[in-house]
PDB file of C-alpha atoms in Angstrom:
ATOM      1  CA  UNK E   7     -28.855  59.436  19.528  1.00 59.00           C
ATOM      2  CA  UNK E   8     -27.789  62.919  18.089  1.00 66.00           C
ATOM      3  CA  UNK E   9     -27.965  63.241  14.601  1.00 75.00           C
ATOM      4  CA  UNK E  10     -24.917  65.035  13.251  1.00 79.00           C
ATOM      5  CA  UNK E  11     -25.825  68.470  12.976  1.00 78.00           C
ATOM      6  CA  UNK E  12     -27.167  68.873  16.704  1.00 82.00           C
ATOM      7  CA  UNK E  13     -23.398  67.071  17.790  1.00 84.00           C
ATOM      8  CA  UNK E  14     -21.670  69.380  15.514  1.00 84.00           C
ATOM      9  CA  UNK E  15     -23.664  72.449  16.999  1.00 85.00           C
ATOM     10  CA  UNK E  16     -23.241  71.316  20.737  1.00 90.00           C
ATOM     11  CA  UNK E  17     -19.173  70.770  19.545  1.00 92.00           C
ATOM     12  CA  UNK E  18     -19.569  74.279  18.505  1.00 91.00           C
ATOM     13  CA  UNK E  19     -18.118  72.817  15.080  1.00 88.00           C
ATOM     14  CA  UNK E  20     -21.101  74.518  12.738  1.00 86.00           C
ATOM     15  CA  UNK E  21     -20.560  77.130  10.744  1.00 86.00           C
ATOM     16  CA  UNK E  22     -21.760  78.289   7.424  1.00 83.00           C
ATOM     17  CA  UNK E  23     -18.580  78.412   5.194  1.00 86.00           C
ATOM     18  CA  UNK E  24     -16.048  75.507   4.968  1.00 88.00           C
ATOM     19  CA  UNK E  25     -12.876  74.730   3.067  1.00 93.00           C
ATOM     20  CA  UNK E  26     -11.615  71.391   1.329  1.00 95.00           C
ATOM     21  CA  UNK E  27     -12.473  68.279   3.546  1.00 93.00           C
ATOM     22  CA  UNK E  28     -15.022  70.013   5.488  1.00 93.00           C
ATOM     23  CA  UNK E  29     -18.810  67.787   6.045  1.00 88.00           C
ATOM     24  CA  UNK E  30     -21.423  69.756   4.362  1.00 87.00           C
ATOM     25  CA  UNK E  31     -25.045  69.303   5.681  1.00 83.00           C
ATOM     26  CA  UNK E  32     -27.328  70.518   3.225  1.00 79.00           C
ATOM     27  CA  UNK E  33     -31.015  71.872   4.192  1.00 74.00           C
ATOM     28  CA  UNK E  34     -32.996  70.852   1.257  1.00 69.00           C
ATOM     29  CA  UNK E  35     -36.775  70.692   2.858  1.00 65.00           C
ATOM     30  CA  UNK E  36     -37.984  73.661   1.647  1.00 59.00           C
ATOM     31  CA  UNK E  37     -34.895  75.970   3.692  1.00 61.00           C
ATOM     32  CA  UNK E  38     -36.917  75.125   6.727  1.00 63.00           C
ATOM     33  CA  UNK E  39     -33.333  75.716   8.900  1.00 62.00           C
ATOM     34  CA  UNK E  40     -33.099  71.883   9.589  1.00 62.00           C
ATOM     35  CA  UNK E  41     -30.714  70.281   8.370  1.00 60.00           C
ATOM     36  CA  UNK E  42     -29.849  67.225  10.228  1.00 56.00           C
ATOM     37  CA  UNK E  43     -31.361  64.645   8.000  1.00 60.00           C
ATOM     38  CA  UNK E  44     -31.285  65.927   4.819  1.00 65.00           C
ATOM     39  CA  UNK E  45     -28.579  65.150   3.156  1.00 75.00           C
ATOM     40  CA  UNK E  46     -24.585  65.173   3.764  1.00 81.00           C
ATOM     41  CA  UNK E  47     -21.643  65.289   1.740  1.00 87.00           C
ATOM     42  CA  UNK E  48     -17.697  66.196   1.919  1.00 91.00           C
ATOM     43  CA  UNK E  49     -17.039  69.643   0.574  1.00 94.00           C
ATOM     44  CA  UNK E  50     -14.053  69.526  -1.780  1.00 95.00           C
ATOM     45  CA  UNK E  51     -13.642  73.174  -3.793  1.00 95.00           C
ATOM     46  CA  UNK E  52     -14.941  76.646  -2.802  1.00 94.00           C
ATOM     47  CA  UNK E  53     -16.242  77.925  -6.231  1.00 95.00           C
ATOM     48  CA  UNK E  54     -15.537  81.476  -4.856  1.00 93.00           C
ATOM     49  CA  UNK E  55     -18.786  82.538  -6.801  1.00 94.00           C
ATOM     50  CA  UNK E  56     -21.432  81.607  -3.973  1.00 90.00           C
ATOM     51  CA  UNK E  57     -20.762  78.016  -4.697  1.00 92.00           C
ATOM     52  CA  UNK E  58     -18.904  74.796  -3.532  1.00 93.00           C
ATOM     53  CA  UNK E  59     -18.218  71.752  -5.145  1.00 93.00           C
ATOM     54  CA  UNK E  60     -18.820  68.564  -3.060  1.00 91.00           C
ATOM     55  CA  UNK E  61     -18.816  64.686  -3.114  1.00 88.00           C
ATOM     56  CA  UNK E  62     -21.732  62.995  -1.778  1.00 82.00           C
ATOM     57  CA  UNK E  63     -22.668  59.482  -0.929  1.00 73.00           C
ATOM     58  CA  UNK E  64     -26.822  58.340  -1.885  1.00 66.00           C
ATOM     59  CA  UNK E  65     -27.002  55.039  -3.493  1.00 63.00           C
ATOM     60  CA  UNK E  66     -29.158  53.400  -6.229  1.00 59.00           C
ATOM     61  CA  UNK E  67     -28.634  51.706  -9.383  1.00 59.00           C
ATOM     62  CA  UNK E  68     -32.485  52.584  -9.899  1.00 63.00           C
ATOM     63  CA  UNK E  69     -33.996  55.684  -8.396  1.00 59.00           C
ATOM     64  CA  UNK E  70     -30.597  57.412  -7.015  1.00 56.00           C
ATOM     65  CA  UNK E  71     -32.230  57.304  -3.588  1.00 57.00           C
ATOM     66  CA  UNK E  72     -30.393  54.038  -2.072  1.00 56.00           C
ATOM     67  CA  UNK E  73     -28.753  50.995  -2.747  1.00 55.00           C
ATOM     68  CA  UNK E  74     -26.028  49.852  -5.199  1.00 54.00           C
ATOM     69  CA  UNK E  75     -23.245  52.874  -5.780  1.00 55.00           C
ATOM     70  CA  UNK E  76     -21.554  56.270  -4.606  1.00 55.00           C
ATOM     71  CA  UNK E  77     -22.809  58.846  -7.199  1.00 53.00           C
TER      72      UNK E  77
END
């Protein structure tokens, strides 16, 4: 099964600026350039300073990693 990024990129869909209500896939190992399991969230305001504000899903009442809550 794909994971998201490689259907996205075969959908020709990726691109590296979004707008409001875009998915964001983040790249957070180390910026090794792969980001389809990293992390994912919904992008909902383009700073316009470099930035974007977004609204992501992990879980945990305990350790933020899973479980329990949207946060």
């Amino acid at each position: 099964m794909p994971t998201i990024h490689e259907w996205a990129k075969k959908k020709g869909y990726v691109k590296y600026s979004g707008e409001p209500g875009d998915l964001v896939i983040f790249d957070w190992n180390c910026g090794n350039g792969v980001a389809e399991r990293d992390h994912v969230g919904f992008m909902v305001k383009d700073n316009k300073n470099g930035t974007i504000t977004t609204y992501e899903g992990n879980t945990s009442s305990i350790s933020n990693g899973n479980g329990d809550c949207v946060q």
